[in-house]
C-alpha atoms as a printed R data frame, in Angstrom:
    type eleno elety resid chain resno       x       y       z
1   ATOM     1    CA   MET     A     1 -27.437 134.762 115.823
2   ATOM     2    CA   THR     A     2 -23.769 135.731 116.265
3   ATOM     3    CA   GLN     A     3 -22.593 138.407 113.853
4   ATOM     4    CA   ARG     A     4 -19.752 137.382 111.602
5   ATOM     5    CA   VAL     A     5 -16.380 139.019 112.413
6   ATOM     6    CA   THR     A     6 -15.133 140.999 109.382
7   ATOM     7    CA   LEU     A     7 -11.794 142.458 108.277
8   ATOM     8    CA   THR     A     8 -13.095 145.805 109.531
9   ATOM     9    CA   ASP     A     9 -13.419 144.402 113.001
10  ATOM    10    CA   VAL     A    10  -9.899 143.032 112.918
11  ATOM    11    CA   SER     A    11  -8.641 146.347 111.529
12  ATOM    12    CA   ARG     A    12 -10.174 148.357 114.357
13  ATOM    13    CA   ALA     A    13  -8.937 146.016 117.090
14  ATOM    14    CA   ALA     A    14  -5.394 145.890 115.657
15  ATOM    15    CA   GLY     A    15  -5.202 149.601 114.985
16  ATOM    16    CA   VAL     A    16  -4.164 149.191 111.335
17  ATOM    17    CA   GLY     A    17  -5.843 149.737 108.007
18  ATOM    18    CA   ILE     A    18  -8.024 147.153 106.230
19  ATOM    19    CA   ALA     A    19  -5.450 146.737 103.429
20  ATOM    20    CA   THR     A    20  -2.777 145.888 105.979
21  ATOM    21    CA   VAL     A    21  -5.035 143.275 107.591
22  ATOM    22    CA   SER     A    22  -5.829 141.818 104.209
23  ATOM    23    CA   ARG     A    23  -2.122 141.549 103.270
24  ATOM    24    CA   ALA     A    24  -1.208 140.109 106.664
25  ATOM    25    CA   MET     A    25  -3.854 137.404 106.409
26  ATOM    26    CA   GLY     A    26  -2.630 136.586 102.864
27  ATOM    27    CA   ASP     A    27   1.104 136.311 103.635
28  ATOM    28    CA   HIS     A    28   1.914 139.418 101.603
29  ATOM    29    CA   PRO     A    29   5.733 140.092 101.632
30  ATOM    30    CA   ASP     A    30   5.427 143.818 102.426
31  ATOM    31    CA   VAL     A    31   4.044 143.093 105.926
32  ATOM    32    CA   SER     A    32   6.652 142.360 108.578
33  ATOM    33    CA   LYS     A    33   6.480 139.084 110.472
34  ATOM    34    CA   ALA     A    34   5.856 140.897 113.768
35  ATOM    35    CA   THR     A    35   2.918 142.849 112.353
36  ATOM    36    CA   ARG     A    36   1.544 139.736 110.599
37  ATOM    37    CA   ASP     A    37   1.722 137.696 113.779
38  ATOM    38    CA   ARG     A    38   0.056 140.396 115.851
39  ATOM    39    CA   ILE     A    39  -2.807 140.863 113.406
40  ATOM    40    CA   ARG     A    40  -3.367 137.097 113.159
41  ATOM    41    CA   GLN     A    41  -3.435 136.858 116.954
42  ATOM    42    CA   VAL     A    42  -6.093 139.629 117.091
43  ATOM    43    CA   ALA     A    43  -8.070 137.861 114.360
44  ATOM    44    CA   GLN     A    44  -7.943 134.546 116.215
45  ATOM    45    CA   GLU     A    45  -9.048 136.218 119.492
46  ATOM    46    CA   LEU     A    46 -12.034 137.835 117.736
47  ATOM    47    CA   GLY     A    47 -13.011 134.575 116.064
48  ATOM    48    CA   TYR     A    48 -12.341 135.827 112.523
49  ATOM    49    CA   ARG     A    49 -12.723 133.195 109.808
50  ATOM    50    CA   PRO     A    50 -11.180 133.812 106.368
51  ATOM    51    CA   SER     A    51 -13.741 133.981 103.578
52  ATOM    52    CA   VAL     A    52 -13.921 131.740 100.609
53  ATOM    53    CA   ALA     A    53 -12.468 134.607  98.555
54  ATOM    54    CA   ALA     A    54  -9.469 134.934 100.841
55  ATOM    55    CA   ARG     A    55  -8.698 131.217 100.691
56  ATOM    56    CA   ALA     A    56  -8.915 131.341  96.912
57  ATOM    57    CA   LEU     A    57  -6.480 134.235  96.730
58  ATOM    58    CA   ARG     A    58  -3.944 132.515  98.962
59  ATOM    59    CA   ARG     A    59  -4.046 129.361  96.816
60  ATOM    60    CA   GLY     A    60  -3.493 131.336  93.650
61  ATOM    61    CA   GLY     A    61  -4.312 130.064  90.171
62  ATOM    62    CA   PHE     A    62  -7.758 131.607  90.098
63  ATOM    63    CA   HIS     A    63  -8.444 135.321  89.837
64  ATOM    64    CA   ALA     A    64 -11.838 136.768  89.543
65  ATOM    65    CA   ILE     A    65 -13.779 139.999  89.830
66  ATOM    66    CA   SER     A    66 -17.513 140.444  90.176
67  ATOM    67    CA   VAL     A    67 -19.922 142.571  88.213
68  ATOM    68    CA   ILE     A    68 -23.275 143.351  89.885
69  ATOM    69    CA   VAL     A    69 -25.970 144.269  87.410
70  ATOM    70    CA   PRO     A    70 -29.601 145.317  87.799
71  ATOM    71    CA   ASP     A    71 -32.040 142.445  87.320
72  ATOM    72    CA   ASN     A    72 -34.842 144.496  85.708
73  ATOM    73    CA   GLN     A    73 -35.851 145.915  82.341
74  ATOM    74    CA   TRP     A    74 -32.801 148.095  81.902
75  ATOM    75    CA   GLY     A    75 -30.677 146.574  79.189
76  ATOM    76    CA   TRP     A    76 -27.951 149.102  78.488
77  ATOM    77    CA   TRP     A    77 -25.588 147.463  80.987
78  ATOM    78    CA   GLU     A    78 -25.256 144.352  78.791
79  ATOM    79    CA   LEU     A    79 -22.743 145.986  76.433
80  ATOM    80    CA   ALA     A    80 -20.767 147.353  79.395
81  ATOM    81    CA   ALA     A    81 -20.769 143.924  81.062
82  ATOM    82    CA   HIS     A    82 -19.484 142.223  77.887
83  ATOM    83    CA   ALA     A    83 -16.646 144.747  77.720
84  ATOM    84    CA   CYS     A    84 -15.806 144.020  81.397
85  ATOM    85    CA   ILE     A    85 -15.623 140.332  80.635
86  ATOM    86    CA   GLU     A    86 -13.345 140.817  77.623
87  ATOM    87    CA   THR     A    87 -11.035 143.256  79.402
88  ATOM    88    CA   ALA     A    88 -10.729 141.107  82.515
89  ATOM    89    CA   ALA     A    89 -10.067 137.976  80.460
90  ATOM    90    CA   ALA     A    90  -7.183 139.668  78.629
91  ATOM    91    CA   ALA     A    91  -5.653 140.326  82.140
92  ATOM    92    CA   GLY     A    92  -6.187 136.688  83.260
93  ATOM    93    CA   TYR     A    93  -9.317 137.307  85.352
94  ATOM    94    CA   GLN     A    94 -12.623 135.503  85.372
95  ATOM    95    CA   VAL     A    95 -15.758 137.644  85.755
96  ATOM    96    CA   LEU     A    96 -18.631 136.566  88.039
97  ATOM    97    CA   VAL     A    97 -21.930 138.275  87.083
98  ATOM    98    CA   HIS     A    98 -24.493 138.773  89.876
99  ATOM    99    CA   PRO     A    99 -27.953 140.056  88.870
100 ATOM   100    CA   VAL     A   100 -29.647 141.931  91.664
101 ATOM   101    CA   ARG     A   101 -33.168 143.314  91.693
102 ATOM   102    CA   GLY     A   102 -33.467 146.844  92.965
103 ATOM   103    CA   GLY     A   103 -34.732 147.803  96.398
104 ATOM   104    CA   GLU     A   104 -33.307 149.599  99.420
105 ATOM   105    CA   GLY     A   105 -30.241 147.796 100.746
106 ATOM   106    CA   ALA     A   106 -30.214 145.121  97.948
107 ATOM   107    CA   LEU     A   107 -26.887 146.185  96.499
108 ATOM   108    CA   ALA     A   108 -25.178 146.450  99.862
109 ATOM   109    CA   ASP     A   109 -26.475 143.013 100.817
110 ATOM   110    CA   ALA     A   110 -25.167 141.649  97.483
111 ATOM   111    CA   ILE     A   111 -21.729 143.092  98.276
112 ATOM   112    CA   THR     A   112 -21.745 141.505 101.739
113 ATOM   113    CA   GLY     A   113 -22.532 138.160 100.155
114 ATOM   114    CA   LEU     A   114 -19.347 138.399  98.119
115 ATOM   115    CA   SER     A   115 -17.382 137.524 101.234
116 ATOM   116    CA   ASN     A   116 -18.189 133.896 100.413
117 ATOM   117    CA   VAL     A   117 -17.289 134.202  96.746
118 ATOM   118    CA   PRO     A   118 -13.727 133.942  95.361
119 ATOM   119    CA   THR     A   119 -13.703 137.491  94.053
120 ATOM   120    CA   GLU     A   120 -11.037 140.214  94.429
121 ATOM   121    CA   GLY     A   121 -13.029 143.313  93.541
122 ATOM   122    CA   VAL     A   122 -16.390 144.424  92.268
123 ATOM   123    CA   ILE     A   123 -17.890 146.645  89.552
124 ATOM   124    CA   VAL     A   124 -21.389 147.813  90.466
125 ATOM   125    CA   VAL     A   125 -23.769 148.959  87.711
126 ATOM   126    CA   SER     A   126 -26.410 151.570  88.613
127 ATOM   127    CA   VAL     A   127 -26.106 152.579  92.283
128 ATOM   128    CA   PRO     A   128 -28.781 154.850  93.727
129 ATOM   129    CA   ASP     A   129 -26.851 155.133  97.012
130 ATOM   130    CA   GLN     A   130 -23.101 154.673  96.727
131 ATOM   131    CA   LYS     A   131 -22.383 155.222 100.450
132 ATOM   132    CA   SER     A   132 -24.004 152.050 101.671
133 ATOM   133    CA   VAL     A   133 -22.337 150.065  98.866
134 ATOM   134    CA   ARG     A   134 -18.952 151.611  99.693
135 ATOM   135    CA   ASP     A   135 -19.354 150.681 103.325
136 ATOM   136    CA   ALA     A   136 -20.168 147.140 102.371
137 ATOM   137    CA   CYS     A   137 -17.024 146.898 100.267
138 ATOM   138    CA   ASP     A   138 -14.922 148.248 103.109
139 ATOM   139    CA   ARG     A   139 -16.428 145.696 105.514
140 ATOM   140    CA   ILE     A   140 -15.254 142.734 103.412
141 ATOM   141    CA   GLY     A   141 -12.036 144.431 102.272
142 ATOM   142    CA   ILE     A   142 -12.453 144.562  98.486
143 ATOM   143    CA   PRO     A   143 -12.147 147.538  96.097
144 ATOM   144    CA   GLY     A   144 -14.973 148.698  93.907
145 ATOM   145    CA   VAL     A   145 -15.732 150.730  90.770
146 ATOM   146    CA   ALA     A   146 -19.179 152.007  89.750
147 ATOM   147    CA   ILE     A   147 -20.629 152.341  86.295
148 ATOM   148    CA   ASP     A   148 -23.083 154.826  87.467
149 ATOM   149    CA   ASP     A   149 -24.551 158.256  86.732
150 ATOM   150    CA   SER     A   150 -27.349 158.124  89.251
151 ATOM   151    CA   SER     A   151 -25.566 158.958  92.496
152 ATOM   152    CA   VAL     A   152 -25.117 162.654  93.269
153 ATOM   153    CA   ASP     A   153 -22.512 161.901  95.922
154 ATOM   154    CA   ILE     A   154 -19.860 159.431  94.836
155 ATOM   155    CA   TYR     A   155 -17.655 157.165  96.958
156 ATOM   156    CA   PHE     A   156 -16.116 155.031  94.140
157 ATOM   157    CA   PRO     A   157 -14.309 155.771  90.939
158 ATOM   158    CA   SER     A   158 -17.467 156.278  88.859
159 ATOM   159    CA   ILE     A   159 -17.840 155.784  85.150
160 ATOM   160    CA   SER     A   160 -20.599 157.674  83.328
161 ATOM   161    CA   ALA     A   161 -21.578 159.407  80.172
162 ATOM   162    CA   ALA     A   162 -21.218 163.201  79.925
163 ATOM   163    CA   ASN     A   163 -24.883 163.713  80.674
164 ATOM   164    CA   TYR     A   164 -24.976 167.452  80.506
165 ATOM   165    CA   ALA     A   165 -22.996 167.789  77.270
166 ATOM   166    CA   GLY     A   166 -24.919 164.919  75.649
167 ATOM   167    CA   ALA     A   167 -28.381 166.280  76.552
168 ATOM   168    CA   ARG     A   168 -27.274 169.751  75.477
169 ATOM   169    CA   GLU     A   169 -26.382 168.367  72.071
170 ATOM   170    CA   VAL     A   170 -29.786 166.694  71.680
171 ATOM   171    CA   VAL     A   171 -31.790 169.809  72.668
172 ATOM   172    CA   GLU     A   172 -29.618 172.012  70.466
173 ATOM   173    CA   HIS     A   173 -30.452 169.702  67.610
174 ATOM   174    CA   LEU     A   174 -34.136 170.164  68.246
175 ATOM   175    CA   VAL     A   175 -33.746 173.962  68.331
176 ATOM   176    CA   GLU     A   176 -31.640 173.951  65.133
177 ATOM   177    CA   ILE     A   177 -34.371 172.149  63.225
178 ATOM   178    CA   GLY     A   178 -36.807 174.870  64.207
179 ATOM   179    CA   ARG     A   179 -38.458 173.470  67.314
180 ATOM   180    CA   SER     A   180 -39.228 175.913  70.141
181 ATOM   181    CA   ARG     A   181 -42.083 174.420  72.185
182 ATOM   182    CA   ILE     A   182 -40.100 171.505  73.517
183 ATOM   183    CA   ALA     A   183 -41.569 169.348  76.246
184 ATOM   184    CA   PHE     A   184 -39.215 167.490  78.621
185 ATOM   185    CA   VAL     A   185 -40.578 164.117  79.787
186 ATOM   186    CA   ARG     A   186 -38.922 162.645  82.856
187 ATOM   187    CA   PRO     A   187 -39.856 159.648  85.028
188 ATOM   188    CA   ARG     A   188 -41.966 159.601  88.138
189 ATOM   189    CA   PHE     A   189 -40.859 156.443  89.960
190 ATOM   190    CA   SER     A   190 -43.295 154.611  92.163
191 ATOM   191    CA   GLY     A   191 -42.957 152.240  95.105
192 ATOM   192    CA   GLY     A   192 -39.564 151.991  96.746
193 ATOM   193    CA   GLU     A   193 -37.616 153.546  93.929
194 ATOM   194    CA   SER     A   194 -38.091 157.226  94.921
195 ATOM   195    CA   VAL     A   195 -34.315 157.613  95.401
196 ATOM   196    CA   TRP     A   196 -33.900 157.431  91.624
197 ATOM   197    CA   ALA     A   197 -36.083 160.529  91.172
198 ATOM   198    CA   ASN     A   198 -33.175 162.799  92.242
199 ATOM   199    CA   SER     A   199 -30.628 160.951  90.128
200 ATOM   200    CA   PHE     A   200 -27.571 162.886  88.982
201 ATOM   201    CA   TYR     A   201 -28.209 162.038  85.330
202 ATOM   202    CA   LEU     A   202 -31.772 163.440  85.500
203 ATOM   203    CA   GLN     A   203 -30.571 166.615  87.065
204 ATOM   204    CA   GLU     A   204 -27.846 167.053  84.468
205 ATOM   205    CA   ARG     A   205 -30.166 166.366  81.511
206 ATOM   206    CA   GLU     A   206 -32.789 168.772  82.786
207 ATOM   207    CA   ARG     A   207 -30.119 171.422  83.410
208 ATOM   208    CA   ALA     A   208 -28.950 171.063  79.850
209 ATOM   209    CA   TYR     A   209 -32.532 171.344  78.553
210 ATOM   210    CA   ARG     A   210 -33.024 174.608  80.435
211 ATOM   211    CA   ASP     A   211 -29.644 176.075  79.479
212 ATOM   212    CA   VAL     A   212 -30.161 175.431  75.732
213 ATOM   213    CA   LEU     A   213 -33.571 177.105  75.749
214 ATOM   214    CA   VAL     A   214 -32.194 180.164  77.597
215 ATOM   215    CA   ALA     A   215 -29.257 180.395  75.170
216 ATOM   216    CA   ALA     A   216 -31.661 180.247  72.265
217 ATOM   217    CA   GLY     A   217 -33.792 183.033  73.706
218 ATOM   218    CA   ILE     A   218 -36.711 180.658  74.327
219 ATOM   219    CA   VAL     A   219 -38.655 181.338  77.502
220 ATOM   220    CA   ILE     A   220 -38.752 178.328  79.803
221 ATOM   221    CA   ASP     A   221 -42.331 177.196  80.348
222 ATOM   222    CA   GLU     A   222 -42.516 175.024  83.452
223 ATOM   223    CA   LYS     A   223 -45.774 173.526  82.219
224 ATOM   224    CA   LEU     A   224 -43.752 171.728  79.512
225 ATOM   225    CA   LEU     A   225 -41.836 169.671  82.066
226 ATOM   226    CA   VAL     A   226 -43.855 166.458  82.311
227 ATOM   227    CA   GLU     A   227 -43.454 163.658  84.912
228 ATOM   228    CA   THR     A   228 -44.890 160.320  83.932
229 ATOM   229    CA   GLU     A   229 -44.981 156.843  85.461
230 ATOM   230    CA   PHE     A   230 -42.079 154.749  84.130
231 ATOM   231    CA   ASP     A   231 -43.807 151.811  82.431
232 ATOM   232    CA   GLU     A   232 -42.386 150.884  79.042
233 ATOM   233    CA   ALA     A   233 -45.402 148.642  78.307
234 ATOM   234    CA   ALA     A   234 -48.042 151.267  79.043
235 ATOM   235    CA   PRO     A   235 -50.385 152.067  76.156
236 ATOM   236    CA   GLY     A   236 -49.474 155.741  76.223
237 ATOM   237    CA   CYS     A   237 -48.231 158.715  78.231
238 ATOM   238    CA   PRO     A   238 -51.385 160.305  79.648
239 ATOM   239    CA   GLU     A   239 -49.545 163.219  81.259
240 ATOM   240    CA   LEU     A   240 -48.180 164.230  77.848
241 ATOM   241    CA   GLY     A   241 -51.670 163.732  76.432
242 ATOM   242    CA   ASP     A   242 -53.114 166.160  79.017
243 ATOM   243    CA   LEU     A   243 -50.409 168.717  78.083
244 ATOM   244    CA   LEU     A   244 -51.304 168.383  74.416
245 ATOM   245    CA   ASP     A   245 -54.976 168.974  75.255
246 ATOM   246    CA   ARG     A   246 -54.034 172.222  76.991
247 ATOM   247    CA   ASP     A   247 -51.362 173.366  74.537
248 ATOM   248    CA   GLY     A   248 -51.513 172.478  70.842
249 ATOM   249    CA   SER     A   249 -48.279 174.377  70.122
250 ATOM   250    CA   ILE     A   250 -45.963 171.568  71.375
251 ATOM   251    CA   ASP     A   251 -43.606 170.791  68.484
252 ATOM   252    CA   ALA     A   252 -41.016 168.508  70.126
253 ATOM   253    CA   VAL     A   253 -40.465 166.170  73.050
254 ATOM   254    CA   PHE     A   254 -37.139 165.402  74.732
255 ATOM   255    CA   CYS     A   255 -37.326 162.115  76.690
256 ATOM   256    CA   ALA     A   256 -34.981 161.978  79.674
257 ATOM   257    CA   PHE     A   257 -34.005 158.449  78.559
258 ATOM   258    CA   ASP     A   258 -34.926 156.280  75.562
259 ATOM   259    CA   GLN     A   259 -37.182 153.870  77.454
260 ATOM   260    CA   LEU     A   260 -39.691 156.711  77.920
261 ATOM   261    CA   ALA     A   261 -39.992 157.135  74.174
262 ATOM   262    CA   PRO     A   262 -42.262 154.127  73.351
263 ATOM   263    CA   THR     A   263 -45.132 155.421  75.506
264 ATOM   264    CA   VAL     A   264 -44.607 158.966  74.227
265 ATOM   265    CA   LEU     A   265 -44.827 157.768  70.648
266 ATOM   266    CA   ARG     A   266 -47.909 155.674  71.360
267 ATOM   267    CA   GLU     A   267 -49.610 158.722  72.890
268 ATOM   268    CA   LEU     A   268 -48.789 160.857  69.867
269 ATOM   269    CA   ALA     A   269 -50.019 158.107  67.466
270 ATOM   270    CA   ALA     A   270 -53.268 157.723  69.397
271 ATOM   271    CA   ARG     A   271 -53.861 161.502  69.034
272 ATOM   272    CA   GLU     A   272 -52.900 161.375  65.296
273 ATOM   273    CA   ARG     A   273 -49.986 163.735  65.828
274 ATOM   274    CA   ARG     A   274 -47.522 163.003  63.088
275 ATOM   275    CA   VAL     A   275 -43.878 162.287  64.072
276 ATOM   276    CA   PRO     A   276 -41.630 163.928  63.073
277 ATOM   277    CA   ASP     A   277 -43.520 166.408  60.854
278 ATOM   278    CA   GLU     A   278 -45.715 167.859  63.589
279 ATOM   279    CA   ILE     A   279 -43.761 166.823  66.661
280 ATOM   280    CA   SER     A   280 -40.143 165.668  66.762
281 ATOM   281    CA   VAL     A   281 -39.129 163.211  69.503
282 ATOM   282    CA   ALA     A   282 -35.620 162.606  70.884
283 ATOM   283    CA   GLY     A   283 -34.074 160.609  73.744
284 ATOM   284    CA   PHE     A   284 -30.846 159.796  75.506
285 ATOM   285    CA   ASP     A   285 -28.816 156.537  75.814
286 ATOM   286    CA   ASP     A   286 -29.228 154.796  72.438
287 ATOM   287    CA   GLU     A   287 -30.581 151.661  74.059
288 ATOM   288    CA   ARG     A   288 -32.222 148.892  72.094
289 ATOM   289    CA   ALA     A   289 -35.547 150.686  72.403
290 ATOM   290    CA   ALA     A   290 -34.215 153.513  70.221
291 ATOM   291    CA   SER     A   291 -34.029 151.374  67.113
292 ATOM   292    CA   LEU     A   292 -37.152 149.255  67.767
293 ATOM   293    CA   VAL     A   293 -39.648 152.073  67.964
294 ATOM   294    CA   THR     A   294 -41.330 153.620  64.884
295 ATOM   295    CA   PRO     A   295 -40.010 156.002  63.800
296 ATOM   296    CA   GLN     A   296 -36.506 155.140  65.039
297 ATOM   297    CA   LEU     A   297 -35.341 157.524  67.700
298 ATOM   298    CA   THR     A   298 -32.867 160.365  67.544
299 ATOM   299    CA   THR     A   299 -30.785 160.086  70.678
300 ATOM   300    CA   ALA     A   300 -27.417 160.546  72.459
301 ATOM   301    CA   ARG     A   301 -25.367 157.385  72.267
302 ATOM   302    CA   GLN     A   302 -23.457 156.366  75.361
303 ATOM   303    CA   PRO     A   303 -20.148 154.535  74.732
304 ATOM   304    CA   TYR     A   304 -21.071 151.520  76.762
305 ATOM   305    CA   ALA     A   305 -18.214 149.249  75.712
306 ATOM   306    CA   GLU     A   306 -15.624 151.887  76.398
307 ATOM   307    CA   MET     A   307 -17.167 152.586  79.768
308 ATOM   308    CA   GLY     A   308 -17.075 148.915  80.676
309 ATOM   309    CA   ARG     A   309 -13.436 148.586  79.579
310 ATOM   310    CA   THR     A   310 -12.381 151.570  81.605
311 ATOM   311    CA   ALA     A   311 -14.274 150.413  84.710
312 ATOM   312    CA   THR     A   312 -12.425 147.082  84.550
313 ATOM   313    CA   GLU     A   313  -9.044 148.774  83.999
314 ATOM   314    CA   LEU     A   314  -9.581 150.984  87.039
315 ATOM   315    CA   LEU     A   315 -10.559 147.993  89.181
316 ATOM   316    CA   LEU     A   316  -7.497 146.039  88.061
317 ATOM   317    CA   GLN     A   317  -5.389 149.095  88.746
318 ATOM   318    CA   SER     A   318  -6.667 149.190  92.292
319 ATOM   319    CA   LEU     A   319  -5.611 145.559  92.750
320 ATOM   320    CA   SER     A   320  -2.062 145.989  91.565
321 ATOM   321    CA   GLU     A   321  -1.036 149.671  91.749
322 ATOM   322    CA   THR     A   322  -2.002 152.893  93.432
323 ATOM   323    CA   PRO     A   323  -5.800 153.044  93.638
324 ATOM   324    CA   PRO     A   324  -7.426 155.330  91.096
325 ATOM   325    CA   ALA     A   325  -8.912 158.666  92.187
326 ATOM   326    CA   ILE     A   326 -12.471 158.642  93.502
327 ATOM   327    CA   ARG     A   327 -14.164 160.950  90.926
328 ATOM   328    CA   ARG     A   328 -16.413 160.825  87.905
329 ATOM   329    CA   TYR     A   329 -14.791 159.567  84.740
330 ATOM   330    CA   GLU     A   330 -17.061 161.028  82.078
331 ATOM   331    CA   PHE     A   331 -17.256 159.877  78.482
332 ATOM   332    CA   PRO     A   332 -18.591 161.996  75.590
333 ATOM   333    CA   THR     A   333 -21.765 160.841  73.888
334 ATOM   334    CA   GLN     A   334 -22.547 160.912  70.187
335 ATOM   335    CA   LEU     A   335 -25.681 162.497  68.655
336 ATOM   336    CA   ILE     A   336 -27.458 159.874  66.517
337 ATOM   337    CA   VAL     A   337 -30.004 161.491  64.260
338 ATOM   338    CA   ARG     A   338 -32.758 159.141  63.080
339 ATOM   339    CA   ALA     A   339 -36.252 159.478  61.609
340 ATOM   340    CA   SER     A   340 -37.985 160.787  64.785
341 ATOM   341    CA   THR     A   341 -36.703 164.334  64.253
342 ATOM   342    CA   ARG     A   342 -36.975 166.530  61.198
343 ATOM   343    CA   ALA     A   343 -36.925 170.265  60.433
344 ATOM   344    CA   HIS     A   344 -40.175 171.999  61.243
345 ATOM   345    CA   LEU     A   345 -42.465 172.242  58.217
346 ATOM   346    CA   SER     A   346 -43.294 175.823  57.280
């Protein structure tokens, strides 16, 4: 099967940037007639066919951006996506939402598929490997922004919560209420999701956990760092149960993210360990799970709507002005104290 000729191919053959090729193919006034004619001649010789998106842009009257979201149990992105839709609508843009189930190469493939969709740019939510997604955007000549705190190396303007500061505030809260034997529960991902195990947000939240303990004069006990299979519907957290069997002094649990809390709470309930009197439990994200569990979860709230709005503003900026800097745009979290934490009973 013949491989489709892309804007990148035309760019290389013509010796100009992708943005110049895109403008030349779209009759942009800042490209001279001579350059436009030369690029179009190269494109014709290579057999380049303009995409559906390019044709829509030339016609005008319809402007759209795409938002790629994970098609799995994660639900936090919904608030961010709604904010994207509202912000884009105010600027005269439609938003096309593309759910994609995780897996190696799935996001890059979804980006490549946008060459046949009338979209001018893309916001990608949760990206374990930004490099392949960035390359896919460059191949079809569209800008991108990530709402993402998983990638250690970034290739897009990337929106995320301030993971270190937020986790530090949660663990400081646990210390302030008298907890000193604090377990840290983080996920052990199975199957093809091993790339998530080294996620930036996990590294930052664990770093904050360690730093708070050191600052409080509490010796870090590596045995209190627990990895568990990420399965929100599991009847319990056996790894935490094993730790409790070995060490009855555990008086708090910090979950790396809220969706680990249901299994932690089930495990504690099965062992008749009272929350929060005996053991306080806290999380991070303030997802829906935080208010559905019993007792409701103390956590760090991410400003999802603000993050979605900013991601859209940065993408629109890249379409009309100087592209925004490729860096992390971090947003402070808010400590939400609920019934799962309480001062240690003397």
